[in-house]
PDB file of C-alpha atoms in Angstrom:
ATOM      1  CA  MET A   1      45.051 -72.718  53.468  1.00  0.00           C
ATOM      2  CA  ASN A   2      42.948 -72.429  56.575  1.00  0.00           C
ATOM      3  CA  SER A   3      43.351 -74.301  59.789  1.00  0.00           C
ATOM      4  CA  ILE A   4      41.186 -74.725  62.821  1.00  0.00           C
ATOM      5  CA  GLY A   5      42.883 -75.382  66.111  1.00  0.00           C
ATOM      6  CA  GLY A   6      41.131 -74.741  69.389  1.00  0.00           C
ATOM      7  CA  ASP A   7      39.299 -71.447  69.174  1.00  0.00           C
ATOM      8  CA  ALA A   8      41.533 -69.890  66.499  1.00  0.00           C
ATOM      9  CA  VAL A   9      40.789 -69.904  62.776  1.00  0.00           C
ATOM     10  CA  THR A  10      43.544 -68.931  60.348  1.00  0.00           C
ATOM     11  CA  ILE A  11      42.727 -67.919  56.799  1.00  0.00           C
ATOM     12  CA  ASP A  12      45.276 -66.894  54.189  1.00  0.00           C
ATOM     13  CA  ARG A  13      45.095 -63.707  52.133  1.00  0.00           C
ATOM     14  CA  ARG A  14      43.813 -65.427  48.972  1.00  0.00           C
ATOM     15  CA  GLU A  15      40.952 -67.133  50.779  1.00  0.00           C
ATOM     16  CA  PHE A  16      40.064 -63.881  52.530  1.00  0.00           C
ATOM     17  CA  MET A  17      40.067 -61.897  49.271  1.00  0.00           C
ATOM     18  CA  ALA A  18      38.019 -64.579  47.479  1.00  0.00           C
ATOM     19  CA  ALA A  19      35.434 -64.602  50.261  1.00  0.00           C
ATOM     20  CA  ALA A  20      35.324 -60.799  50.407  1.00  0.00           C
ATOM     21  CA  ALA A  21      34.915 -60.508  46.630  1.00  0.00           C
ATOM     22  CA  ALA A  22      32.173 -63.144  46.614  1.00  0.00           C
ATOM     23  CA  GLY A  23      30.318 -61.362  49.402  1.00  0.00           C
ATOM     24  CA  LEU A  24      30.679 -57.953  47.797  1.00  0.00           C
ATOM     25  CA  GLY A  25      29.684 -59.309  44.393  1.00  0.00           C
ATOM     26  CA  SER A  26      26.538 -60.916  45.757  1.00  0.00           C
ATOM     27  CA  GLN A  27      25.572 -57.659  47.483  1.00  0.00           C
ATOM     28  CA  LEU A  28      26.183 -55.631  44.337  1.00  0.00           C
ATOM     29  CA  VAL A  29      24.140 -58.028  42.220  1.00  0.00           C
ATOM     30  CA  SER A  30      21.245 -58.123  44.681  1.00  0.00           C
ATOM     31  CA  ARG A  31      21.158 -54.324  44.880  1.00  0.00           C
ATOM     32  CA  SER A  32      22.206 -53.483  41.340  1.00  0.00           C
ATOM     33  CA  GLY A  33      18.717 -52.430  40.243  1.00  0.00           C
ATOM     34  CA  ASP A  34      18.367 -49.960  43.109  1.00  0.00           C
ATOM     35  CA  ALA A  35      21.892 -48.630  42.754  1.00  0.00           C
ATOM     36  CA  LEU A  36      21.753 -48.203  38.987  1.00  0.00           C
ATOM     37  CA  ALA A  37      18.465 -46.337  39.325  1.00  0.00           C
ATOM     38  CA  GLN A  38      20.293 -43.756  41.469  1.00  0.00           C
ATOM     39  CA  THR A  39      22.909 -42.967  38.834  1.00  0.00           C
ATOM     40  CA  ALA A  40      23.706 -39.262  38.638  1.00  0.00           C
ATOM     41  CA  ALA A  41      24.261 -37.200  35.514  1.00  0.00           C
ATOM     42  CA  ARG A  42      27.888 -36.176  36.028  1.00  0.00           C
ATOM     43  CA  PRO A  43      30.871 -36.229  33.682  1.00  0.00           C
ATOM     44  CA  LEU A  44      32.254 -39.658  32.859  1.00  0.00           C
ATOM     45  CA  PRO A  45      35.976 -40.379  32.547  1.00  0.00           C
ATOM     46  CA  PRO A  46      37.127 -40.825  28.932  1.00  0.00           C
ATOM     47  CA  ASP A  47      36.963 -44.325  27.465  1.00  0.00           C
ATOM     48  CA  ASN A  48      39.861 -43.879  25.014  1.00  0.00           C
ATOM     49  CA  GLY A  49      38.527 -46.865  23.060  1.00  0.00           C
ATOM     50  CA  LEU A  50      39.648 -49.357  25.721  1.00  0.00           C
ATOM     51  CA  PHE A  51      36.178 -50.730  26.520  1.00  0.00           C
ATOM     52  CA  PRO A  52      34.167 -51.008  23.287  1.00  0.00           C
ATOM     53  CA  GLY A  53      30.579 -52.067  23.926  1.00  0.00           C
ATOM     54  CA  PHE A  54      30.723 -51.281  27.648  1.00  0.00           C
ATOM     55  CA  GLU A  55      28.388 -48.811  29.341  1.00  0.00           C
ATOM     56  CA  ALA A  56      29.795 -46.239  31.783  1.00  0.00           C
ATOM     57  CA  ARG A  57      27.973 -44.684  34.735  1.00  0.00           C
ATOM     58  CA  TRP A  58      28.288 -43.354  38.258  1.00  0.00           C
ATOM     59  CA  VAL A  59      26.536 -45.178  41.111  1.00  0.00           C
ATOM     60  CA  HIS A  60      25.703 -43.348  44.350  1.00  0.00           C
ATOM     61  CA  THR A  61      26.064 -45.310  47.584  1.00  0.00           C
ATOM     62  CA  ASN A  62      25.963 -44.274  51.206  1.00  0.00           C
ATOM     63  CA  GLY A  63      29.147 -42.269  51.501  1.00  0.00           C
ATOM     64  CA  ALA A  64      30.700 -42.763  48.058  1.00  0.00           C
ATOM     65  CA  ASP A  65      30.147 -42.301  44.347  1.00  0.00           C
ATOM     66  CA  ILE A  66      31.460 -45.308  42.419  1.00  0.00           C
ATOM     67  CA  PHE A  67      32.379 -45.215  38.733  1.00  0.00           C
ATOM     68  CA  VAL A  68      31.304 -48.358  36.873  1.00  0.00           C
ATOM     69  CA  ARG A  69      31.927 -49.724  33.381  1.00  0.00           C
ATOM     70  CA  HIS A  70      29.878 -52.807  32.608  1.00  0.00           C
ATOM     71  CA  GLY A  71      28.994 -54.958  29.656  1.00  0.00           C
ATOM     72  CA  GLY A  72      28.408 -58.485  28.471  1.00  0.00           C
ATOM     73  CA  THR A  73      25.810 -61.108  29.241  1.00  0.00           C
ATOM     74  CA  GLY A  74      25.615 -64.070  31.554  1.00  0.00           C
ATOM     75  CA  GLN A  75      26.442 -64.484  35.217  1.00  0.00           C
ATOM     76  CA  PRO A  76      27.846 -61.362  36.925  1.00  0.00           C
ATOM     77  CA  LEU A  77      31.607 -61.149  37.386  1.00  0.00           C
ATOM     78  CA  LEU A  78      33.037 -58.345  39.519  1.00  0.00           C
ATOM     79  CA  LEU A  79      36.526 -57.173  38.546  1.00  0.00           C
ATOM     80  CA  LEU A  80      38.278 -55.258  41.324  1.00  0.00           C
ATOM     81  CA  HIS A  81      41.416 -53.169  41.121  1.00  0.00           C
ATOM     82  CA  GLY A  82      43.702 -51.987  43.879  1.00  0.00           C
ATOM     83  CA  ASN A  83      45.187 -48.626  44.710  1.00  0.00           C
ATOM     84  CA  PRO A  84      46.701 -46.831  42.788  1.00  0.00           C
ATOM     85  CA  GLN A  85      45.262 -48.660  39.768  1.00  0.00           C
ATOM     86  CA  SER A  86      41.974 -47.926  38.025  1.00  0.00           C
ATOM     87  CA  HIS A  87      39.505 -49.911  35.935  1.00  0.00           C
ATOM     88  CA  VAL A  88      41.900 -49.473  32.987  1.00  0.00           C
ATOM     89  CA  CYS A  89      44.079 -52.304  34.371  1.00  0.00           C
ATOM     90  CA  TRP A  90      41.294 -54.708  33.245  1.00  0.00           C
ATOM     91  CA  HIS A  91      40.933 -53.432  29.660  1.00  0.00           C
ATOM     92  CA  ARG A  92      42.699 -56.413  28.049  1.00  0.00           C
ATOM     93  CA  ALA A  93      40.668 -59.057  29.886  1.00  0.00           C
ATOM     94  CA  ALA A  94      37.270 -57.330  30.118  1.00  0.00           C
ATOM     95  CA  GLY A  95      36.250 -57.769  26.479  1.00  0.00           C
ATOM     96  CA  ALA A  96      36.988 -61.495  26.450  1.00  0.00           C
ATOM     97  CA  LEU A  97      35.275 -62.029  29.810  1.00  0.00           C
ATOM     98  CA  ALA A  98      32.211 -60.085  28.627  1.00  0.00           C
ATOM     99  CA  ARG A  99      31.565 -62.762  25.986  1.00  0.00           C
ATOM    100  CA  ARG A 100      30.640 -65.163  28.780  1.00  0.00           C
ATOM    101  CA  TYR A 101      29.860 -62.979  31.808  1.00  0.00           C
ATOM    102  CA  HIS A 102      28.264 -59.664  32.684  1.00  0.00           C
ATOM    103  CA  VAL A 103      31.446 -57.859  33.689  1.00  0.00           C
TER     104      VAL A 103
END
């Protein structure tokens, strides 16, 4: 819930995270061609059969190297994990989501 009273705007954690994810996702999609072109040839973490049909790669950004697994077709859908988790926390949902979205 958000409320506007006077000069103050209050936004709850869910709204903030949804807005942040939407903003980040739109930036990643708009720059995905440039970023994917900068992928380095470095060792990839093992798949262990958890993401069949997904491609794995490293993406270089200003200040960080980001590991990405992606697959599927359709509109882009960015799945984020928190610390101390990794992309593996999405392995059960990613395959089903990839049938409808580019995850």
